[in-house]
Amino acid sequence: MPKVGVLAMQGAFIEHIKMLKKCGVKAMEVRLPEELAKVQALILPGGESTSNRKLLKKSGLFKPLAERIEQGMPVFGTCAGAILLAKTVDSKPGFFKAIDISVKRNAYGRQIDSFEAELKVKGFVKPFHGVFIRAPIIEHIGKNVEVLAEFGEKAVLAKQNNVLVATFHPELTNDTRIHRLFLKIIEQTAIEGNALNKN
Amino acid sequence: MKVVKGSHKVKLGLAQMLKGGVIMDVTNAEQAKIAEKAGACAVMALERVPADIRKEGGVARMADPIKVKEIMRAVSIPVMAKVRIGHFVEAQVLEALGVDFIDESEVLTPADPFQHIDKHKFKVPFVCGATNLGEALRRINEGAAMIRTKGEAGTGNVIEAVRHVRVIKEEIEALKRMNAKQLAKKAREYGVPVKLVERARKLGRLPVVNFAAGGIATPSDAAMMMQLGCDGVFVGSGIFKSAEPEKRARAIVEATTHYNNPEIIAKVSENLGEAMKGQDIAELKERLQERGW
């Protein structure tokens, strides 16, 4: 069974660990390169993206993490995590540039504009409860990006290869369906990886 | 499509997003930018830091809205601001300005001798100070989305911050040893519904995000509060009253993330220049922590 890491620079990382455990997956906090080396996939949690960026550089995690993402390690970013993975942020080059989307930070407004809404997610029978906290908006998506949910005609859950991003916080609910979606991506990657090795 | 704004869930949610981070007191746009650059997860907009409030005396009130706006414009991280205990109109003003979090704070001069603000009425989340479990649960019952242990602001002395965290911990431990009747009695003593006391007992911690505050001045102070189980730290006077605020701010942020890693704390603690001078608690004329109840 894969071990899934949760980036633990700053933010709601414990909530993701709890969700993963609920899904029956081994999970660990990742703060250092040697911890990153122990995991097969990584969740980048919500928090403050600027704070996370500084800490990623300081802890020496930026480079090895960028390399792992480049090599195809599955990653899932929620809110600030999605900002870190985006190709473009506020019209400037993004941080990991792992998914072909442009995001605008705090795009719905300040905290008083934070909201909850029911979302229709591709493949889910029942709606998913979306909690949006000072959320970014995905303004543009590249042609290889698959949109899995929208709100107000903008993508809020999207996927490109092994990269999944949500502008809301599934970890603040008790609903594990989106985490399970990520686990499926991890599983798929492992199968493909094995097939590749055999060839 | 149904959209709900300003719910209790999104208020608690923002507090969750601040966890593992450092919230820094700032008095102008320039300091706010320094804090953001250092990796602060939020800033607290103030007219004077607690150390100066203490020194200068007089009535301390909510900051000038122009100051708060200036700071909100300067940074993209969440901006908090303080109101006097019970001063619901100052809180209405801050909500109208669009601040992201309101601190109903004992650092300012209290405005109501009987009541704290009814925080359920606001869409903006509130953080409140507490020195013990009863106080924390009363604030949560009034709608606080986050608690900060009070410590003793403006002293650069961590002892009271540690005291309050340990007291709350001990009181939660005591709940675990109680039967239903004793719990009901405790809830009456605290002046909160028994449900809330049961929740703290079940979780083994406060039911909302809990930051440490009041006297944190070094990276080791911050890491100590984290190891004691706090979710993050507020640093007030400790940064901009030190010799090299930028360096110290960065170091405290790193120490908070790597709180369990003494090698990293050692490394970031090197060469920070002088910390704020600080004060012995016994020498204080007034203890801010005694404001509120």
Short mmCIF file of C-alpha atoms in Angstrom, two decimals:
data_model
loop_
_atom_site.label_atom_id
_atom_site.label_comp_id
_atom_site.label_asym_id
_atom_site.label_seq_id
_atom_site.Cartn_x
_atom_site.Cartn_y
_atom_site.Cartn_z
CA MET A 1 0.00 0.00 0.00
CA PRO A 2 1.34 3.45 -0.85
CA LYS A 3 2.32 5.90 1.81
CA VAL A 4 0.85 9.35 1.20
CA GLY A 5 2.59 12.44 2.52
CA VAL A 6 0.99 15.70 3.51
CA LEU A 7 3.14 18.79 3.20
CA ALA A 8 3.35 20.23 6.72
CA MET A 9 4.86 23.68 6.33
CA GLN A 10 1.81 25.61 7.50
CA GLY A 11 -1.94 25.17 7.22
CA ALA A 12 -4.57 22.48 7.68
CA PHE A 13 -2.31 19.47 7.16
CA ILE A 14 -3.64 17.45 10.12
CA GLU A 15 -7.12 17.43 8.56
CA HIS A 16 -5.73 15.78 5.42
CA ILE A 17 -3.88 13.19 7.50
CA LYS A 18 -7.16 12.37 9.25
CA MET A 19 -8.96 12.02 5.90
CA LEU A 20 -6.28 9.69 4.55
CA LYS A 21 -6.43 7.55 7.68
CA LYS A 22 -10.19 7.40 7.29
CA CYS A 23 -9.60 6.02 3.80
CA GLY A 24 -7.37 3.35 5.35
CA VAL A 25 -4.14 4.75 3.88
CA LYS A 26 -0.82 5.27 5.61
CA ALA A 27 -0.12 8.98 5.90
CA MET A 28 2.75 11.10 7.20
CA GLU A 29 3.64 14.76 7.61
CA VAL A 30 6.39 15.99 5.29
CA ARG A 31 8.70 18.81 6.36
CA LEU A 32 12.10 17.67 5.11
CA PRO A 33 13.60 16.16 1.94
CA GLU A 34 14.27 12.85 3.72
CA GLU A 35 10.58 12.63 4.63
CA LEU A 36 9.56 13.37 1.05
CA ALA A 37 11.72 10.45 -0.07
CA LYS A 38 9.55 8.08 2.00
CA VAL A 39 6.22 8.86 0.31
CA GLN A 40 4.68 7.80 -2.99
CA ALA A 41 2.30 10.75 -3.31
CA LEU A 42 1.81 14.12 -1.69
CA ILE A 43 -1.05 16.39 -0.65
CA LEU A 44 -0.37 20.13 -0.54
CA PRO A 45 -2.88 21.45 2.00
CA GLY A 46 -4.73 24.71 2.43
CA GLY A 47 -3.04 27.47 4.37
CA GLU A 48 -1.30 30.62 3.26
CA SER A 49 0.42 30.14 -0.08
CA THR A 50 3.00 32.89 0.50
CA SER A 51 3.95 31.40 3.85
CA ASN A 52 4.20 27.93 2.31
CA ARG A 53 6.37 29.16 -0.54
CA LYS A 54 8.92 30.74 1.82
CA LEU A 55 9.04 27.68 4.02
CA LEU A 56 9.39 25.28 1.08
CA LYS A 57 12.47 27.15 -0.10
CA LYS A 58 13.96 27.41 3.39
CA SER A 59 13.49 23.75 4.22
CA GLY A 60 15.26 22.63 1.05
CA LEU A 61 12.09 20.89 -0.11
CA PHE A 62 11.40 22.94 -3.20
CA LYS A 63 13.91 21.32 -5.53
CA PRO A 64 13.39 17.66 -4.64
CA LEU A 65 9.63 18.15 -4.66
CA ALA A 66 9.70 19.87 -8.06
CA GLU A 67 11.76 16.93 -9.35
CA ARG A 68 9.37 14.33 -7.96
CA ILE A 69 6.40 16.12 -9.52
CA GLU A 70 8.28 16.29 -12.81
CA GLN A 71 8.88 12.52 -12.57
CA GLY A 72 5.14 11.96 -12.21
CA MET A 73 4.56 11.59 -8.48
CA PRO A 74 0.81 12.09 -7.88
CA VAL A 75 0.05 15.37 -6.08
CA PHE A 76 -3.19 16.89 -4.82
CA GLY A 77 -3.39 20.57 -3.90
CA THR A 78 -6.28 22.14 -2.02
CA CYS A 79 -6.72 25.93 -2.08
CA ALA A 80 -3.23 27.26 -1.25
CA GLY A 81 -1.90 23.89 -2.43
CA ALA A 82 -3.65 24.38 -5.77
CA ILE A 83 -2.04 27.83 -6.03
CA LEU A 84 1.41 26.28 -5.48
CA LEU A 85 0.79 23.75 -8.26
CA ALA A 86 -0.63 26.18 -10.85
CA LYS A 87 1.28 27.21 -13.95
CA THR A 88 0.29 30.86 -13.58
CA VAL A 89 -0.63 32.78 -10.43
CA ASP A 90 -2.00 36.34 -10.57
CA SER A 91 -0.67 36.59 -14.16
CA LYS A 92 2.87 35.67 -13.04
CA PRO A 93 4.74 32.36 -13.40
CA GLY A 94 3.63 29.91 -10.73
CA PHE A 95 5.70 27.95 -8.23
CA PHE A 96 5.70 24.28 -9.29
CA LYS A 97 3.91 24.88 -12.63
CA ALA A 98 2.59 21.32 -12.42
CA ILE A 99 -0.85 21.89 -13.93
CA ASP A 100 -1.83 24.06 -16.86
CA ILE A 101 -4.15 26.47 -15.09
CA SER A 102 -4.04 30.20 -14.27
CA VAL A 103 -5.30 31.13 -10.85
CA LYS A 104 -6.17 34.39 -9.22
CA ARG A 105 -5.65 34.47 -5.47
CA ASN A 106 -8.37 35.58 -3.00
CA ALA A 107 -10.53 36.08 -6.05
CA TYR A 108 -13.93 35.92 -4.36
CA GLY A 109 -12.92 38.68 -1.95
CA ARG A 110 -11.88 38.69 1.69
CA GLN A 111 -12.96 36.37 4.50
CA ILE A 112 -16.51 37.81 4.65
CA ASP A 113 -16.94 36.43 1.13
CA SER A 114 -15.86 32.91 2.09
CA PHE A 115 -18.75 30.53 1.42
CA GLU A 116 -20.22 27.06 1.29
CA ALA A 117 -21.97 25.61 -1.75
CA GLU A 118 -23.08 22.23 -3.08
CA LEU A 119 -20.99 21.07 -6.03
CA LYS A 120 -21.77 18.65 -8.80
CA VAL A 121 -18.69 16.52 -9.30
CA LYS A 122 -18.18 14.39 -12.39
CA GLY A 123 -18.75 10.76 -11.50
CA PHE A 124 -20.34 11.44 -8.09
CA VAL A 125 -24.00 10.56 -7.64
CA LYS A 126 -24.62 12.98 -4.77
CA PRO A 127 -23.35 16.58 -4.66
CA PHE A 128 -20.17 17.38 -2.72
CA HIS A 129 -20.25 20.05 -0.02
CA GLY A 130 -17.71 22.69 -1.06
CA VAL A 131 -16.14 24.88 1.64
CA PHE A 132 -14.39 27.86 0.06
CA ILE A 133 -12.11 29.91 2.35
CA ARG A 134 -10.59 33.02 0.79
CA ALA A 135 -10.46 30.80 -2.24
CA PRO A 136 -8.65 31.35 -5.53
CA ILE A 137 -10.44 31.25 -8.88
CA ILE A 138 -9.16 29.18 -11.78
CA GLU A 139 -9.42 31.71 -14.57
CA HIS A 140 -8.04 29.70 -17.48
CA ILE A 141 -7.43 26.04 -18.07
CA GLY A 142 -5.19 24.41 -20.65
CA LYS A 143 -6.60 21.94 -23.16
CA ASN A 144 -5.17 18.89 -21.38
CA VAL A 145 -6.83 19.74 -18.11
CA GLU A 146 -9.97 17.83 -17.20
CA VAL A 147 -12.59 19.81 -15.27
CA LEU A 148 -14.28 17.65 -12.63
CA ALA A 149 -16.45 20.30 -10.96
CA GLU A 150 -17.44 23.88 -11.58
CA PHE A 151 -18.89 26.69 -9.57
CA GLY A 152 -20.18 29.84 -11.25
CA GLU A 153 -18.83 28.56 -14.58
CA LYS A 154 -15.29 28.32 -13.24
CA ALA A 155 -13.45 25.07 -12.60
CA VAL A 156 -13.08 24.32 -8.89
CA LEU A 157 -11.84 20.72 -9.18
CA ALA A 158 -9.50 19.83 -12.03
CA LYS A 159 -7.04 17.17 -13.06
CA GLN A 160 -4.15 16.85 -15.48
CA ASN A 161 -2.34 13.50 -15.52
CA ASN A 162 -1.28 12.88 -11.91
CA VAL A 163 -2.05 16.34 -10.64
CA LEU A 164 -5.36 17.05 -8.91
CA VAL A 165 -6.37 20.48 -7.62
CA ALA A 166 -9.37 21.78 -5.68
CA THR A 167 -9.98 25.43 -4.86
CA PHE A 168 -12.14 24.34 -1.92
CA HIS A 169 -11.46 22.22 1.18
CA PRO A 170 -12.68 18.61 1.10
CA GLU A 171 -10.57 18.06 4.25
CA LEU A 172 -12.96 20.31 6.21
CA THR A 173 -15.85 17.92 5.60
CA ASN A 174 -16.40 14.27 6.59
CA ASP A 175 -16.75 13.28 2.94
CA THR A 176 -13.79 11.23 1.69
CA ARG A 177 -14.89 10.94 -1.94
CA ILE A 178 -12.41 13.46 -3.34
CA HIS A 179 -9.55 11.96 -1.33
CA ARG A 180 -10.56 8.57 -2.74
CA LEU A 181 -10.41 10.08 -6.21
CA PHE A 182 -6.81 11.02 -5.49
CA LEU A 183 -6.09 7.52 -4.18
CA LYS A 184 -7.39 6.17 -7.48
CA ILE A 185 -4.91 8.37 -9.34
CA ILE A 186 -2.13 6.99 -7.12
CA GLU A 187 -3.26 3.43 -7.79
CA GLN A 188 -3.42 4.04 -11.53
CA THR A 189 0.08 5.57 -11.51
CA ALA A 190 1.45 2.56 -9.66
CA ILE A 191 -0.08 0.15 -12.20
CA GLU A 192 1.28 2.16 -15.12
CA GLY A 193 4.67 2.40 -13.42
CA ASN A 194 4.80 -1.39 -12.99
CA ALA A 195 3.80 -1.95 -16.60
CA LEU A 196 6.54 0.43 -17.67
CA ASN A 197 9.13 -1.38 -15.56
CA LYS A 198 8.14 -4.74 -17.07
CA ASN A 199 8.59 -3.39 -20.55
CA MET B 1 -27.45 27.29 -6.46
CA LYS B 2 -27.54 27.85 -2.72
CA VAL B 3 -24.50 29.74 -1.42
CA VAL B 4 -23.95 30.38 2.27
CA LYS B 5 -21.58 33.15 3.32
CA GLY B 6 -20.19 33.90 6.76
CA SER B 7 -21.32 30.58 8.28
CA HIS B 8 -19.76 29.23 11.45
CA LYS B 9 -18.08 26.58 9.29
CA VAL B 10 -16.21 29.09 7.10
CA LYS B 11 -15.25 31.07 10.21
CA LEU B 12 -13.76 27.95 11.80
CA GLY B 13 -12.28 27.11 8.41
CA LEU B 14 -10.11 30.22 8.20
CA ALA B 15 -8.77 29.49 11.68
CA GLN B 16 -7.85 26.00 10.44
CA MET B 17 -5.91 27.49 7.54
CA LEU B 18 -3.79 29.60 9.90
CA LYS B 19 -2.54 26.57 11.84
CA GLY B 20 1.15 25.90 12.08
CA GLY B 21 1.73 29.55 11.36
CA VAL B 22 2.83 32.79 12.99
CA ILE B 23 0.57 35.84 13.26
CA MET B 24 2.54 39.04 13.73
CA ASP B 25 1.56 42.41 15.19
CA VAL B 26 2.21 45.25 12.75
CA THR B 27 1.57 48.97 13.02
CA ASN B 28 2.02 50.07 9.40
CA ALA B 29 2.19 48.88 5.79
CA GLU B 30 5.96 48.58 5.83
CA GLN B 31 5.96 46.25 8.84
CA ALA B 32 3.10 44.27 7.31
CA LYS B 33 5.18 43.68 4.19
CA ILE B 34 8.15 42.58 6.29
CA ALA B 35 5.91 40.14 8.14
CA GLU B 36 4.44 38.74 4.93
CA LYS B 37 7.87 38.39 3.39
CA ALA B 38 9.10 36.56 6.46
CA GLY B 39 6.32 34.00 6.02
CA ALA B 40 3.69 35.16 8.54
CA CYS B 41 0.34 33.43 7.93
CA ALA B 42 -1.54 36.61 8.96
CA VAL B 43 -0.90 40.02 10.47
CA MET B 44 -2.58 41.85 13.33
CA ALA B 45 -3.11 45.52 12.47
CA LEU B 46 -2.55 47.75 15.49
CA GLU B 47 -1.89 51.37 16.30
CA ARG B 48 0.69 50.49 18.95
CA VAL B 49 2.23 47.15 19.90
CA PRO B 50 1.39 45.93 23.43
CA ALA B 51 4.82 46.92 24.81
CA ASP B 52 4.10 50.55 23.84
CA ILE B 53 0.51 50.43 25.05
CA ARG B 54 1.86 49.31 28.39
CA LYS B 55 4.49 52.05 28.47
CA GLU B 56 2.32 54.92 27.30
CA GLY B 57 -0.82 54.11 29.28
CA GLY B 58 -4.14 55.86 28.58
CA VAL B 59 -7.14 54.21 26.95
CA ALA B 60 -6.17 51.82 24.16
CA ARG B 61 -8.80 51.55 21.42
CA MET B 62 -9.39 50.02 18.01
CA ALA B 63 -6.88 51.31 15.44
CA ASP B 64 -7.70 54.16 13.06
CA PRO B 65 -9.58 52.66 10.08
CA ILE B 66 -7.15 54.37 7.71
CA LYS B 67 -4.32 52.42 9.33
CA VAL B 68 -6.19 49.15 9.01
CA LYS B 69 -7.01 49.87 5.37
CA GLU B 70 -3.40 50.77 4.63
CA ILE B 71 -2.28 47.41 6.02
CA MET B 72 -5.03 45.52 4.17
CA ARG B 73 -3.85 47.06 0.92
CA ALA B 74 -0.20 46.26 1.60
CA VAL B 75 -0.47 42.46 1.94
CA SER B 76 -2.38 39.50 0.52
CA ILE B 77 -2.33 37.40 3.69
CA PRO B 78 -5.29 37.69 6.11
CA VAL B 79 -5.45 40.86 8.19
CA MET B 80 -6.74 40.80 11.76
CA ALA B 81 -7.48 43.78 13.97
CA LYS B 82 -8.31 44.26 17.63
CA VAL B 83 -11.40 45.63 19.33
CA ARG B 84 -11.96 46.37 23.00
CA ILE B 85 -13.64 43.65 25.06
CA GLY B 86 -17.41 44.09 24.64
CA HIS B 87 -17.13 46.89 22.08
CA PHE B 88 -19.50 45.53 19.46
CA VAL B 89 -19.54 48.76 17.46
CA GLU B 90 -15.78 48.72 16.98
CA ALA B 91 -16.35 45.17 15.73
CA GLN B 92 -19.08 46.36 13.34
CA VAL B 93 -16.65 48.96 12.01
CA LEU B 94 -13.93 46.37 11.41
CA GLU B 95 -16.44 44.08 9.71
CA ALA B 96 -17.47 46.98 7.46
CA LEU B 97 -13.80 47.54 6.58
CA GLY B 98 -13.58 43.87 5.58
CA VAL B 99 -10.88 42.67 7.98
CA ASP B 100 -10.51 38.89 7.90
CA PHE B 101 -10.50 38.23 11.65
CA ILE B 102 -11.38 40.29 14.74
CA ASP B 103 -9.48 39.93 18.00
CA GLU B 104 -11.61 40.87 21.01
CA SER B 105 -8.56 41.71 23.04
CA GLU B 106 -7.57 42.39 26.62
CA VAL B 107 -4.58 44.31 25.25
CA LEU B 108 -7.00 47.17 24.58
CA THR B 109 -8.93 48.85 27.40
CA PRO B 110 -12.20 46.94 28.02
CA ALA B 111 -15.40 48.72 26.98
CA ASP B 112 -18.12 46.65 28.67
CA PRO B 113 -17.95 45.65 32.34
CA PHE B 114 -20.65 42.97 31.95
CA GLN B 115 -20.50 41.32 28.56
CA HIS B 116 -18.17 40.20 25.84
CA ILE B 117 -19.33 40.67 22.24
CA ASP B 118 -22.06 38.34 20.92
CA LYS B 119 -19.86 37.01 18.16
CA HIS B 120 -22.56 34.87 16.53
CA LYS B 121 -24.01 38.06 15.09
CA PHE B 122 -20.97 38.65 12.87
CA LYS B 123 -19.88 37.17 9.57
CA VAL B 124 -16.24 37.83 10.39
CA PRO B 125 -14.62 35.23 12.64
CA PHE B 126 -13.39 36.23 16.10
CA VAL B 127 -10.39 35.20 18.14
CA CYS B 128 -10.50 35.75 21.91
CA GLY B 129 -8.04 35.42 24.75
CA ALA B 130 -8.33 32.94 27.61
CA THR B 131 -6.35 32.08 30.71
CA ASN B 132 -8.27 28.94 31.63
CA LEU B 133 -10.77 26.41 30.27
CA GLY B 134 -13.90 28.14 31.59
CA GLU B 135 -12.91 31.41 29.98
CA ALA B 136 -12.08 29.68 26.67
CA LEU B 137 -15.39 27.79 26.60
CA ARG B 138 -17.39 30.94 27.43
CA ARG B 139 -15.80 32.70 24.47
CA ILE B 140 -16.45 29.71 22.20
CA ASN B 141 -20.05 29.65 23.40
CA GLU B 142 -20.34 33.34 22.45
CA GLY B 143 -19.17 32.39 18.94
CA ALA B 144 -15.37 32.69 18.96
CA ALA B 145 -13.87 30.70 16.07
CA MET B 146 -10.41 30.63 17.60
CA ILE B 147 -8.83 30.97 21.04
CA ARG B 148 -5.48 32.40 21.94
CA THR B 149 -4.12 31.76 25.35
CA LYS B 150 -3.49 35.23 26.74
CA GLY B 151 -0.04 35.07 28.21
CA GLU B 152 1.09 38.51 29.28
CA ALA B 153 1.28 40.76 26.24
CA GLY B 154 4.10 43.23 25.76
CA THR B 155 6.45 41.61 28.27
CA GLY B 156 8.64 39.43 26.05
CA ASN B 157 8.30 36.95 28.90
CA VAL B 158 6.85 33.58 27.97
CA ILE B 159 5.98 32.31 31.46
CA GLU B 160 2.33 33.40 31.43
CA ALA B 161 1.76 31.95 27.95
CA VAL B 162 3.06 28.62 29.24
CA ARG B 163 0.97 28.92 32.40
CA HIS B 164 -2.28 29.40 30.47
CA VAL B 165 -1.65 26.51 28.09
CA ARG B 166 -0.78 24.20 30.98
CA VAL B 167 -3.80 25.30 33.02
CA ILE B 168 -6.19 24.58 30.12
CA LYS B 169 -4.57 21.22 29.48
CA GLU B 170 -4.82 20.25 33.13
CA GLU B 171 -8.46 21.33 33.30
CA ILE B 172 -9.31 19.22 30.24
CA GLU B 173 -7.52 16.25 31.82
CA ALA B 174 -9.61 16.78 34.95
CA LEU B 175 -12.80 16.58 32.84
CA LYS B 176 -11.82 13.09 31.76
CA ARG B 177 -11.95 11.91 35.37
CA MET B 178 -15.47 13.25 35.99
CA ASN B 179 -18.84 11.48 35.89
CA ALA B 180 -21.96 12.97 34.27
CA LYS B 181 -23.07 14.73 37.43
CA GLN B 182 -19.68 16.31 38.00
CA LEU B 183 -19.53 17.41 34.35
CA ALA B 184 -22.92 19.09 34.65
CA LYS B 185 -21.70 20.90 37.74
CA LYS B 186 -18.53 21.98 35.94
CA ALA B 187 -20.58 23.30 33.03
CA ARG B 188 -22.67 25.37 35.45
CA GLU B 189 -19.50 26.66 37.11
CA TYR B 190 -18.09 27.63 33.70
CA GLY B 191 -21.41 29.14 32.62
CA VAL B 192 -21.59 27.12 29.40
CA PRO B 193 -23.83 24.31 28.06
CA VAL B 194 -22.76 20.86 29.23
CA LYS B 195 -22.50 19.85 25.55
CA LEU B 196 -19.51 22.13 25.13
CA VAL B 197 -17.73 20.72 28.18
CA GLU B 198 -18.38 17.19 26.89
CA ARG B 199 -16.94 18.16 23.53
CA ALA B 200 -13.68 19.39 25.08
CA ARG B 201 -13.49 16.20 27.12
CA LYS B 202 -14.07 13.97 24.11
CA LEU B 203 -11.55 15.81 21.92
CA GLY B 204 -9.02 16.14 24.72
CA ARG B 205 -8.43 19.72 23.59
CA LEU B 206 -10.30 22.95 22.94
CA PRO B 207 -12.92 22.47 20.24
CA VAL B 208 -11.52 25.35 18.14
CA VAL B 209 -8.06 26.28 16.89
CA ASN B 210 -5.86 27.39 19.77
CA PHE B 211 -2.86 29.66 19.29
CA ALA B 212 -0.41 30.78 21.95
CA ALA B 213 0.17 34.46 22.61
CA GLY B 214 1.60 36.97 25.05
CA GLY B 215 5.33 37.09 25.63
CA ILE B 216 6.73 35.00 22.77
CA ALA B 217 10.05 36.58 21.77
CA THR B 218 12.38 33.89 20.40
CA PRO B 219 12.26 30.93 17.99
CA SER B 220 12.59 28.59 20.98
CA ASP B 221 9.64 30.28 22.71
CA ALA B 222 7.51 29.65 19.61
CA ALA B 223 8.62 26.03 19.27
CA MET B 224 8.01 25.42 22.97
CA MET B 225 4.41 26.61 22.66
CA MET B 226 3.98 24.30 19.64
CA GLN B 227 5.43 21.34 21.54
CA LEU B 228 3.01 22.08 24.35
CA GLY B 229 0.24 21.46 21.84
CA CYS B 230 -0.69 24.90 20.49
CA ASP B 231 -1.80 25.15 16.87
CA GLY B 232 0.28 28.24 16.08
CA VAL B 233 1.60 31.42 17.68
CA PHE B 234 0.95 35.13 17.86
CA VAL B 235 4.02 37.31 18.18
CA GLY B 236 3.26 40.84 19.26
CA SER B 237 5.98 43.15 20.42
CA GLY B 238 8.60 40.38 20.13
CA ILE B 239 9.42 41.08 16.50
CA PHE B 240 9.34 44.81 15.91
CA LYS B 241 10.78 45.56 19.36
CA SER B 242 13.83 43.42 18.62
CA ALA B 243 17.10 44.59 17.06
CA GLU B 244 16.57 42.88 13.69
CA PRO B 245 12.85 42.33 13.08
CA GLU B 246 13.19 40.77 9.62
CA LYS B 247 15.63 38.09 10.67
CA ARG B 248 13.78 37.33 13.88
CA ALA B 249 10.44 37.11 12.07
CA ARG B 250 11.84 34.59 9.58
CA ALA B 251 13.46 32.57 12.34
CA ILE B 252 10.26 32.38 14.40
CA VAL B 253 8.30 31.25 11.32
CA GLU B 254 10.79 28.46 10.63
CA ALA B 255 10.96 27.39 14.25
CA THR B 256 7.16 27.14 14.33
CA THR B 257 7.08 24.82 11.32
CA HIS B 258 10.02 22.70 12.50
CA TYR B 259 9.06 22.88 16.18
CA ASN B 260 10.09 19.28 16.79
CA ASN B 261 13.51 19.67 15.20
CA PRO B 262 16.08 21.15 17.63
CA GLU B 263 18.82 21.23 14.96
CA ILE B 264 16.77 23.53 12.78
CA ILE B 265 15.71 25.67 15.76
CA ALA B 266 19.39 25.98 16.72
CA LYS B 267 20.34 27.00 13.22
CA VAL B 268 17.66 29.65 12.83
CA SER B 269 18.36 31.06 16.31
CA GLU B 270 21.93 32.00 15.41
CA ASN B 271 22.88 35.61 15.17
CA LEU B 272 19.45 37.20 15.48
CA GLY B 273 20.68 40.28 17.32
CA GLU B 274 19.13 41.31 20.58
CA ALA B 275 15.65 40.08 21.50
CA MET B 276 13.23 42.59 23.05
CA LYS B 277 14.39 43.39 26.54
CA GLY B 278 11.28 42.14 28.30
CA GLN B 279 9.95 42.41 31.81
CA ASP B 280 9.55 40.31 34.89
CA ILE B 281 5.85 39.67 35.55
CA ALA B 282 6.24 40.59 39.24
CA GLU B 283 7.34 44.11 38.27
CA LEU B 284 4.18 44.87 36.28
CA LYS B 285 1.78 47.52 37.48
CA GLU B 286 -1.10 45.93 35.63
CA ARG B 287 -1.66 42.45 34.26
CA LEU B 288 -3.53 42.63 30.97
CA GLN B 289 -4.49 38.95 31.32
CA GLU B 290 -6.84 39.87 34.17
CA ARG B 291 -9.04 41.87 31.84
CA GLY B 292 -12.10 39.90 30.68
CA TRP B 293 -13.51 36.94 32.56
#
